[in-house]
């Protein structure tokens, strides 16, 4: 009995720090708003960091390896790295909170970006591959940061909270590709290959994002949310009520949410990865590549605020179907667009980003709806591992398909694959009847 009493006292003392947040809804709302502001700031930097790999990763590999067949390898590597990092960040966040999990992930991404620059200077392909793998930690963390905004959000605010975190990524993500020329000239001026310039920006951006979270995300929203839930369960009058107060995870919701995000990730990454290579083959310069990818990344994140409202108001499943239809249109247009038509390429890549946006926000909301704080961060990390692995598969296969067939074949295949989202949603609805 003494041991149990001491444990209870210790637990109360540890949770005493959160009493003002647990007992006062207005304090919870203040922390929710403050958390969103901090996440938004970190995402601005994080967006600039992830844009480097998207824009010039394939071109750097093509330059160093001298072949198109492995142009998809950089995307595959940093998405594989993001898979491992997603698992690590999810577990770390579950145990210690978002601050340490997300901060460590961004710092690792910055170290990876520095390694890419060194590999370009030394023409070391092995170091390039290792560094791209580590660089993927930043991509995973940038994606997982969207969950931090949902920790203290109500069920009708979750998609909107995700969207606010994601829309802020637009500032850095759009600026990054459009600074390819500037960072390339800076890199050349200091004796570094031009294509490594964006990774210099990525290193600084990821490290700044990590420092913002480590120093400013206090108190940690996930720790507070977990304490609120534990207090609610402790206040139940009897054991049976306590058990009933802990909702079981909705496995069907997790499956559907994960499937939506996995399919959209495969399609988006596959087409996006080979677009810069396709454009370069048809005489487009780096500034034009940067413009197309910048608009694509903008379409991935900028519509988020409206998308979040639609997901909360119209519904998760309706927006998942919209994702499939939009990605199908993107794949078809990319396949049919003349290579010299900047307008059609921009439109196709904008639709590609928008379809991904619909899928990610609706899928994320489904995952949050279906999980409990006691396991939520760990489950979110596991789902993001699947997303990263699907991106790695899409990136790795894209170069092979385009090299042995064509960019048009790759694009139309991706568009058709995205159409599978519709039967997934139909299955989900029938399963609930």
Short mmCIF file of C-alpha atoms in Angstrom, two decimals:
data_model
loop_
_atom_site.label_atom_id
_atom_site.label_comp_id
_atom_site.label_asym_id
_atom_site.label_seq_id
_atom_site.Cartn_x
_atom_site.Cartn_y
_atom_site.Cartn_z
CA UNK A 1 0.00 0.00 0.00
CA UNK A 2 2.84 2.37 0.86
CA UNK A 3 4.41 1.83 -2.55
CA UNK A 4 1.11 2.59 -4.32
CA UNK A 5 0.55 5.69 -2.19
CA UNK A 6 4.04 7.03 -2.90
CA UNK A 7 3.53 6.39 -6.62
CA UNK A 8 0.24 8.25 -6.58
CA UNK A 9 1.79 11.21 -4.73
CA UNK A 10 4.70 11.30 -7.16
CA UNK A 11 2.35 11.25 -10.10
CA UNK A 12 0.29 14.10 -8.68
CA UNK A 13 3.45 16.13 -8.07
CA UNK A 14 4.64 15.55 -11.64
CA UNK A 15 1.27 16.57 -13.04
CA UNK A 16 1.03 19.58 -10.76
CA UNK A 17 2.86 21.62 -13.36
CA UNK A 18 -0.12 21.20 -15.73
CA UNK A 19 -2.90 21.95 -13.22
CA UNK A 20 -3.61 25.40 -14.65
CA UNK A 21 -4.00 23.90 -18.12
CA UNK A 22 -5.92 20.80 -17.01
CA UNK A 23 -8.50 22.70 -14.97
CA UNK A 24 -8.96 25.85 -17.08
CA UNK A 25 -10.30 25.52 -20.66
CA UNK A 26 -9.28 29.10 -21.43
CA UNK A 27 -5.65 28.25 -20.58
CA UNK A 28 -5.88 25.22 -22.86
CA UNK A 29 -7.12 27.44 -25.67
CA UNK A 30 -4.29 29.92 -25.06
CA UNK A 31 -1.73 27.11 -25.22
CA UNK A 32 -3.41 25.73 -28.36
CA UNK A 33 -3.04 29.11 -30.09
CA UNK A 34 0.54 29.60 -28.86
CA UNK A 35 1.48 26.10 -30.04
CA UNK A 36 0.11 26.86 -33.51
CA UNK A 37 2.20 30.06 -33.71
CA UNK A 38 5.39 28.21 -32.75
CA UNK A 39 4.68 25.35 -35.14
CA UNK A 40 3.97 27.86 -37.92
CA UNK A 41 7.35 29.53 -37.34
CA UNK A 42 9.20 26.23 -37.39
CA UNK A 43 7.33 25.14 -40.52
CA UNK A 44 8.40 28.23 -42.43
CA UNK A 45 12.02 27.16 -41.93
CA UNK A 46 11.19 23.48 -42.42
CA UNK A 47 9.53 24.20 -45.76
CA UNK A 48 12.68 25.84 -47.08
CA UNK A 49 14.66 22.81 -45.96
CA UNK A 50 12.54 20.17 -47.69
CA UNK A 51 12.46 22.07 -50.99
CA UNK A 52 16.15 21.43 -51.72
CA UNK A 53 15.81 17.69 -52.10
CA UNK A 54 12.66 18.02 -54.19
CA UNK A 55 14.15 20.57 -56.58
CA UNK A 56 17.74 19.51 -57.22
CA UNK A 57 18.16 16.10 -55.55
CA UNK A 58 17.52 14.18 -58.77
CA UNK A 59 19.62 16.62 -60.81
CA UNK A 60 22.56 16.31 -58.40
CA UNK A 61 22.46 12.51 -58.62
CA UNK A 62 22.17 12.69 -62.41
CA UNK A 63 25.22 14.95 -62.54
CA UNK A 64 27.35 12.80 -60.22
CA UNK A 65 26.29 9.42 -61.66
CA UNK A 66 26.02 10.39 -65.32
CA UNK A 67 22.75 8.49 -65.94
CA UNK A 68 19.00 9.05 -65.69
CA UNK A 69 18.23 5.53 -64.47
CA UNK A 70 19.22 6.43 -60.91
CA UNK A 71 17.76 9.94 -60.90
CA UNK A 72 14.99 8.73 -58.59
CA UNK A 73 17.48 7.36 -56.06
CA UNK A 74 17.87 10.63 -54.07
CA UNK A 75 14.11 10.83 -53.51
CA UNK A 76 14.04 7.15 -52.60
CA UNK A 77 16.91 7.62 -50.14
CA UNK A 78 15.64 10.66 -48.31
CA UNK A 79 12.15 9.18 -48.16
CA UNK A 80 13.62 5.94 -46.76
CA UNK A 81 15.51 8.06 -44.26
CA UNK A 82 12.29 9.85 -43.44
CA UNK A 83 10.67 6.46 -42.77
CA UNK A 84 13.21 5.61 -40.10
CA UNK A 85 13.04 9.14 -38.72
CA UNK A 86 9.23 9.06 -38.61
CA UNK A 87 9.36 5.98 -36.41
CA UNK A 88 12.04 7.55 -34.19
CA UNK A 89 10.31 10.94 -33.93
CA UNK A 90 6.95 9.27 -33.21
CA UNK A 91 8.39 7.12 -30.40
CA UNK A 92 10.39 10.03 -28.98
CA UNK A 93 7.33 12.29 -29.05
CA UNK A 94 5.17 9.64 -27.36
CA UNK A 95 7.65 9.33 -24.51
CA UNK A 96 9.04 12.85 -24.10
CA UNK A 97 6.65 15.12 -26.03
CA UNK A 98 6.64 16.95 -29.35
CA UNK A 99 9.39 19.40 -28.39
CA UNK A 100 12.19 16.85 -28.15
CA UNK A 101 10.89 14.58 -30.90
CA UNK A 102 10.43 17.28 -33.53
CA UNK A 103 13.49 19.29 -32.49
CA UNK A 104 15.80 16.28 -32.79
CA UNK A 105 14.33 15.36 -36.18
CA UNK A 106 14.93 18.78 -37.70
CA UNK A 107 18.51 18.96 -36.37
CA UNK A 108 19.26 15.55 -37.91
CA UNK A 109 17.90 16.80 -41.25
CA UNK A 110 20.23 19.79 -41.08
CA UNK A 111 23.24 17.53 -40.48
CA UNK A 112 22.23 15.44 -43.50
CA UNK A 113 22.03 18.54 -45.71
CA UNK A 114 25.54 19.53 -44.65
CA UNK A 115 26.70 16.03 -45.63
CA UNK A 116 25.15 16.44 -49.11
CA UNK A 117 27.15 19.63 -49.64
CA UNK A 118 30.38 17.93 -48.57
CA UNK A 119 29.67 14.96 -50.87
CA UNK A 120 29.17 17.32 -53.83
CA UNK A 121 32.46 19.08 -53.10
CA UNK A 122 34.37 15.79 -52.81
CA UNK A 123 32.41 13.97 -55.58
CA UNK A 124 31.79 11.17 -53.09
CA UNK A 125 28.70 9.26 -54.21
CA UNK A 126 28.63 7.00 -51.12
CA UNK A 127 28.62 10.03 -48.83
CA UNK A 128 25.90 11.57 -51.00
CA UNK A 129 23.65 8.55 -50.52
CA UNK A 130 24.30 8.38 -46.75
CA UNK A 131 23.72 12.11 -46.36
CA UNK A 132 20.48 12.03 -48.35
CA UNK A 133 19.27 9.24 -46.07
CA UNK A 134 19.96 11.38 -42.99
CA UNK A 135 18.54 14.47 -44.70
CA UNK A 136 15.24 12.59 -44.87
CA UNK A 137 14.82 13.13 -41.13
CA UNK A 138 13.93 16.73 -41.87
CA UNK A 139 11.25 15.68 -44.36
CA UNK A 140 9.68 13.30 -41.83
CA UNK A 141 9.78 15.90 -39.08
CA UNK A 142 8.31 18.59 -41.29
CA UNK A 143 5.40 16.25 -41.97
CA UNK A 144 4.94 15.13 -38.35
CA UNK A 145 4.93 18.70 -37.08
CA UNK A 146 1.38 18.97 -38.45
CA UNK A 147 0.21 16.72 -35.60
CA UNK A 148 1.48 19.11 -32.91
CA UNK A 149 -1.28 21.57 -33.73
CA UNK A 150 -3.97 18.93 -33.16
CA UNK A 151 -2.95 17.88 -29.64
CA UNK A 152 -5.20 20.44 -27.93
CA UNK A 153 -7.71 20.89 -30.77
CA UNK A 154 -11.34 19.79 -30.53
CA UNK A 155 -12.73 17.24 -33.00
CA UNK A 156 -14.17 20.04 -35.14
CA UNK A 157 -10.84 21.92 -35.22
CA UNK A 158 -8.42 19.12 -36.07
CA UNK A 159 -8.27 19.42 -39.85
CA UNK A 160 -8.14 23.21 -39.54
CA UNK A 161 -5.26 22.91 -37.06
CA UNK A 162 -3.38 20.63 -39.47
CA UNK A 163 -4.01 23.07 -42.28
CA UNK A 164 -2.67 26.05 -40.32
CA UNK A 165 0.55 24.17 -39.63
CA UNK A 166 0.87 23.12 -43.26
CA UNK A 167 0.00 26.44 -44.90
CA UNK A 168 2.92 28.09 -43.13
CA UNK A 169 5.25 25.61 -44.83
CA UNK A 170 4.34 27.33 -48.10
CA UNK A 171 6.45 30.39 -47.35
CA UNK A 172 9.67 28.43 -47.09
CA UNK A 173 8.73 25.68 -49.54
CA UNK A 174 7.89 28.09 -52.37
CA UNK A 175 10.85 30.35 -51.67
CA UNK A 176 13.30 27.40 -51.67
CA UNK A 177 12.88 26.24 -55.30
CA UNK A 178 12.83 29.83 -56.54
CA UNK A 179 16.16 30.48 -54.81
CA UNK A 180 17.88 27.73 -56.81
CA UNK A 181 19.63 30.28 -58.99
CA UNK A 182 20.64 32.51 -56.07
CA UNK A 183 21.90 29.66 -53.89
CA UNK A 184 23.64 28.13 -56.90
CA UNK A 185 25.54 31.36 -57.55
CA UNK A 186 26.39 31.64 -53.85
CA UNK A 187 27.68 28.06 -53.86
CA UNK A 188 29.82 28.73 -56.93
CA UNK A 189 31.23 31.87 -55.33
CA UNK A 190 32.57 29.85 -52.39
CA UNK A 191 33.94 27.06 -54.59
CA UNK A 192 31.04 24.61 -54.15
CA UNK A 193 29.10 22.97 -57.05
CA UNK A 194 26.01 25.02 -57.98
CA UNK A 195 23.55 22.15 -57.45
CA UNK A 196 24.60 21.86 -53.80
CA UNK A 197 23.59 25.47 -53.13
CA UNK A 198 19.99 24.66 -52.17
CA UNK A 199 21.29 22.15 -49.60
CA UNK A 200 23.27 24.94 -47.92
CA UNK A 201 19.94 26.73 -47.48
CA UNK A 202 18.34 23.47 -46.30
CA UNK A 203 20.99 22.94 -43.61
CA UNK A 204 20.45 26.41 -42.14
CA UNK A 205 16.65 26.15 -42.42
CA UNK A 206 16.34 22.75 -40.73
CA UNK A 207 18.69 23.69 -37.90
CA UNK A 208 16.74 26.90 -37.25
CA UNK A 209 13.44 24.96 -37.26
CA UNK A 210 14.84 22.52 -34.70
CA UNK A 211 16.09 25.30 -32.42
CA UNK A 212 12.73 27.11 -32.55
CA UNK A 213 10.92 24.00 -31.32
CA UNK A 214 13.50 23.05 -28.69
CA UNK A 215 13.53 26.49 -27.10
CA UNK A 216 9.98 27.77 -27.60
CA UNK A 217 7.59 24.80 -27.49
CA UNK A 218 7.06 25.00 -23.72
CA UNK A 219 4.88 23.68 -22.18
CA UNK A 220 4.69 20.76 -24.54
CA UNK A 221 1.16 20.44 -26.04
CA UNK A 222 1.26 16.65 -26.29
CA UNK A 223 2.32 16.25 -22.65
CA UNK A 224 -0.43 18.61 -21.55
CA UNK A 225 -3.04 16.82 -23.69
CA UNK A 226 -2.02 13.48 -22.21
CA UNK A 227 -2.20 14.90 -18.67
CA UNK A 228 -5.68 16.28 -19.36
CA UNK A 229 -6.85 12.87 -20.56
CA UNK A 230 -5.29 11.07 -17.58
CA UNK A 231 -6.96 13.49 -15.14
CA UNK A 232 -10.31 12.92 -16.84
CA UNK A 233 -9.95 9.15 -16.44
CA UNK A 234 -8.77 9.44 -12.80
CA UNK A 235 -11.86 11.50 -11.94
CA UNK A 236 -14.23 8.72 -13.01
CA UNK A 237 -16.06 7.33 -9.94
CA UNK A 238 -15.38 3.60 -10.33
CA UNK A 239 -13.17 1.12 -12.15
CA UNK A 240 -15.75 0.21 -14.81
CA UNK A 241 -16.28 3.89 -15.59
CA UNK A 242 -12.51 4.40 -15.82
CA UNK A 243 -12.25 1.58 -18.36
CA UNK A 244 -15.16 2.99 -20.35
CA UNK A 245 -13.47 6.40 -20.34
CA UNK A 246 -10.57 5.04 -22.39
CA UNK A 247 -11.87 4.68 -25.95
CA UNK A 248 -10.47 1.86 -28.04
CA UNK A 249 -8.53 2.76 -31.14
CA UNK A 250 -10.62 2.71 -34.29
CA UNK A 251 -8.53 0.37 -36.43
CA UNK A 252 -10.71 0.88 -39.49
CA UNK A 253 -10.25 4.63 -39.27
CA UNK A 254 -6.47 4.20 -38.99
CA UNK A 255 -6.43 1.85 -42.01
CA UNK A 256 -8.48 4.19 -44.20
CA UNK A 257 -6.53 7.29 -43.15
CA UNK A 258 -3.21 5.55 -43.78
CA UNK A 259 -4.35 4.20 -47.17
CA UNK A 260 -5.45 7.64 -48.34
CA UNK A 261 -2.10 9.20 -47.41
CA UNK A 262 0.00 6.32 -48.79
CA UNK A 263 -1.67 6.35 -52.22
CA UNK A 264 -1.47 10.12 -52.57
CA UNK A 265 2.21 10.07 -51.51
CA UNK A 266 3.19 7.41 -54.08
CA UNK A 267 1.53 9.28 -56.95
CA UNK A 268 2.78 12.72 -55.95
CA UNK A 269 6.40 11.69 -55.34
CA UNK A 270 6.68 9.59 -58.51
CA UNK A 271 5.52 12.33 -60.88
CA UNK A 272 7.21 15.18 -59.00
CA UNK A 273 10.59 13.40 -58.90
CA UNK A 274 10.94 13.01 -62.65
CA UNK A 275 9.48 16.37 -63.69
CA UNK A 276 12.79 18.30 -63.28
CA UNK A 277 14.65 15.63 -65.28
CA UNK A 278 11.92 15.65 -67.95
CA UNK A 279 12.15 19.44 -68.20
CA UNK A 280 15.95 19.50 -68.40
CA UNK A 281 15.88 16.98 -71.24
CA UNK A 282 13.68 19.38 -73.20
CA UNK A 283 15.86 22.44 -72.74
CA UNK A 284 14.36 24.10 -69.67
CA UNK A 285 16.80 25.90 -67.37
CA UNK A 286 17.17 25.67 -63.61
CA UNK A 287 15.11 28.82 -63.06
CA UNK A 288 12.20 27.32 -65.02
CA UNK A 289 12.51 24.03 -63.11
CA UNK A 290 12.52 26.02 -59.87
CA UNK A 291 9.38 27.90 -60.92
CA UNK A 292 7.43 24.73 -61.76
CA UNK A 293 8.48 22.94 -58.58
CA UNK A 294 7.91 26.07 -56.51
CA UNK A 295 4.32 26.33 -57.75
CA UNK A 296 3.87 22.59 -57.18
CA UNK A 297 5.08 22.86 -53.59
CA UNK A 298 2.93 25.94 -53.11
CA UNK A 299 -0.10 23.93 -54.27
CA UNK A 300 0.88 21.21 -51.79
CA UNK A 301 0.65 23.58 -48.83
CA UNK A 302 -0.95 26.94 -49.66
CA UNK A 303 -4.56 25.65 -50.04
CA UNK A 304 -4.30 23.96 -46.63
CA UNK A 305 -6.34 26.49 -44.69
CA UNK A 306 -9.31 26.15 -47.04
CA UNK A 307 -8.80 22.37 -47.26
CA UNK A 308 -8.84 22.06 -43.48
CA UNK A 309 -12.13 23.92 -43.26
CA UNK A 310 -13.60 21.72 -46.01
CA UNK A 311 -12.44 18.52 -44.29
CA UNK A 312 -14.00 19.66 -41.00
CA UNK A 313 -17.25 20.89 -42.61
CA UNK A 314 -17.80 18.71 -45.72
CA UNK A 315 -16.23 15.56 -44.33
CA UNK A 316 -13.07 13.44 -44.40
CA UNK A 317 -14.34 10.92 -46.96
CA UNK A 318 -15.64 13.48 -49.45
CA UNK A 319 -12.25 15.20 -49.54
CA UNK A 320 -10.46 11.86 -49.92
CA UNK A 321 -12.52 11.24 -53.08
CA UNK A 322 -11.69 14.76 -54.27
CA UNK A 323 -8.02 13.89 -53.81
CA UNK A 324 -8.26 10.87 -56.10
CA UNK A 325 -10.07 12.80 -58.83
CA UNK A 326 -7.59 15.72 -58.68
CA UNK A 327 -4.55 13.43 -58.85
CA UNK A 328 -6.06 11.59 -61.82
CA UNK A 329 -6.47 14.93 -63.62
CA UNK A 330 -2.87 15.86 -62.74
CA UNK A 331 -1.45 12.61 -64.11
CA UNK A 332 -3.46 12.84 -67.31
CA UNK A 333 -2.46 16.44 -67.98
CA UNK A 334 1.24 15.79 -67.22
CA UNK A 335 1.17 12.87 -69.66
CA UNK A 336 -0.48 14.86 -72.47
CA UNK A 337 1.21 18.25 -71.98
CA UNK A 338 3.83 19.18 -74.61
CA UNK A 339 7.26 19.34 -72.95
CA UNK A 340 7.77 22.93 -74.13
CA UNK A 341 4.51 24.17 -72.59
CA UNK A 342 5.34 25.80 -69.27
CA UNK A 343 1.69 26.67 -68.67
CA UNK A 344 0.47 23.07 -68.94
CA UNK A 345 3.39 21.70 -66.89
CA UNK A 346 2.70 24.26 -64.18
CA UNK A 347 -1.02 23.41 -64.21
CA UNK A 348 -0.34 19.66 -64.02
CA UNK A 349 2.12 20.03 -61.12
CA UNK A 350 -0.22 22.44 -59.32
CA UNK A 351 -3.03 19.87 -59.56
CA UNK A 352 -0.60 17.21 -58.34
CA UNK A 353 0.19 19.28 -55.25
CA UNK A 354 -3.48 20.09 -54.63
CA UNK A 355 -4.53 16.43 -54.83
CA UNK A 356 -1.79 15.52 -52.36
CA UNK A 357 -2.99 18.31 -50.06
CA UNK A 358 -6.56 16.99 -50.07
CA UNK A 359 -5.36 13.46 -49.31
CA UNK A 360 -2.90 14.38 -46.58
CA UNK A 361 -5.24 16.60 -44.57
CA UNK A 362 -8.26 14.28 -44.83
CA UNK A 363 -6.08 11.26 -43.99
CA UNK A 364 -4.43 13.04 -41.06
CA UNK A 365 -7.82 14.00 -39.61
CA UNK A 366 -8.96 10.38 -39.91
CA UNK A 367 -5.88 9.19 -37.99
CA UNK A 368 -6.34 11.73 -35.17
CA UNK A 369 -10.07 10.88 -34.92
CA UNK A 370 -9.27 7.17 -34.64
CA UNK A 371 -6.56 7.31 -31.94
CA UNK A 372 -6.25 8.00 -28.20
CA UNK A 373 -3.56 10.23 -26.57
CA UNK A 374 -2.04 7.22 -24.79
CA UNK A 375 -0.88 5.80 -28.16
CA UNK A 376 -1.55 8.64 -30.62
CA UNK A 377 2.01 9.91 -31.27
CA UNK A 378 3.35 6.37 -31.67
CA UNK A 379 0.56 5.47 -34.12
CA UNK A 380 1.10 8.70 -36.04
CA UNK A 381 4.81 7.90 -36.33
CA UNK A 382 4.07 4.39 -37.59
CA UNK A 383 1.64 5.69 -40.22
CA UNK A 384 4.20 8.26 -41.36
CA UNK A 385 6.69 5.40 -41.79
CA UNK A 386 4.27 3.86 -44.31
CA UNK A 387 3.89 7.22 -46.02
CA UNK A 388 7.66 7.61 -46.27
CA UNK A 389 8.17 4.08 -47.56
CA UNK A 390 5.51 4.63 -50.20
CA UNK A 391 7.26 7.82 -51.21
CA UNK A 392 10.55 5.92 -51.43
CA UNK A 393 8.91 3.33 -53.66
CA UNK A 394 7.41 6.03 -55.85
CA UNK A 395 10.68 7.93 -56.11
CA UNK A 396 12.80 4.85 -56.75
CA UNK A 397 10.52 3.38 -59.42
CA UNK A 398 9.87 6.69 -61.14
CA UNK A 399 13.36 6.90 -62.64
CA UNK A 400 13.25 3.29 -63.84
CA UNK A 401 9.79 3.68 -65.43
CA UNK A 402 10.65 6.98 -67.11
CA UNK A 403 14.03 5.71 -68.37
CA UNK A 404 12.60 2.49 -69.84
CA UNK A 405 9.30 3.93 -71.04
CA UNK A 406 8.49 7.64 -70.82
CA UNK A 407 7.49 10.45 -68.51
CA UNK A 408 3.99 10.28 -70.03
CA UNK A 409 3.65 6.60 -69.09
CA UNK A 410 4.79 7.35 -65.55
CA UNK A 411 2.29 10.20 -65.22
CA UNK A 412 -0.74 8.35 -66.53
CA UNK A 413 0.08 5.30 -64.39
CA UNK A 414 0.22 7.51 -61.31
CA UNK A 415 -3.08 9.14 -62.17
CA UNK A 416 -4.82 5.79 -62.54
CA UNK A 417 -3.33 4.54 -59.27
CA UNK A 418 -4.81 7.50 -57.40
CA UNK A 419 -8.28 6.52 -58.58
CA UNK A 420 -8.10 3.58 -56.12
CA UNK A 421 -8.99 6.07 -53.38
CA UNK A 422 -12.63 5.93 -54.42
CA UNK A 423 -13.18 2.16 -53.74
CA UNK A 424 -11.29 2.59 -50.43
CA UNK A 425 -13.79 5.21 -49.32
CA UNK A 426 -16.73 3.09 -50.55
CA UNK A 427 -15.39 0.11 -48.54
CA UNK A 428 -15.08 2.27 -45.45
CA UNK A 429 -18.65 3.52 -45.68
CA UNK A 430 -20.08 0.04 -46.29
CA UNK A 431 -18.10 -1.36 -43.36
CA UNK A 432 -19.82 1.11 -41.04
CA UNK A 433 -23.33 0.13 -42.16
#
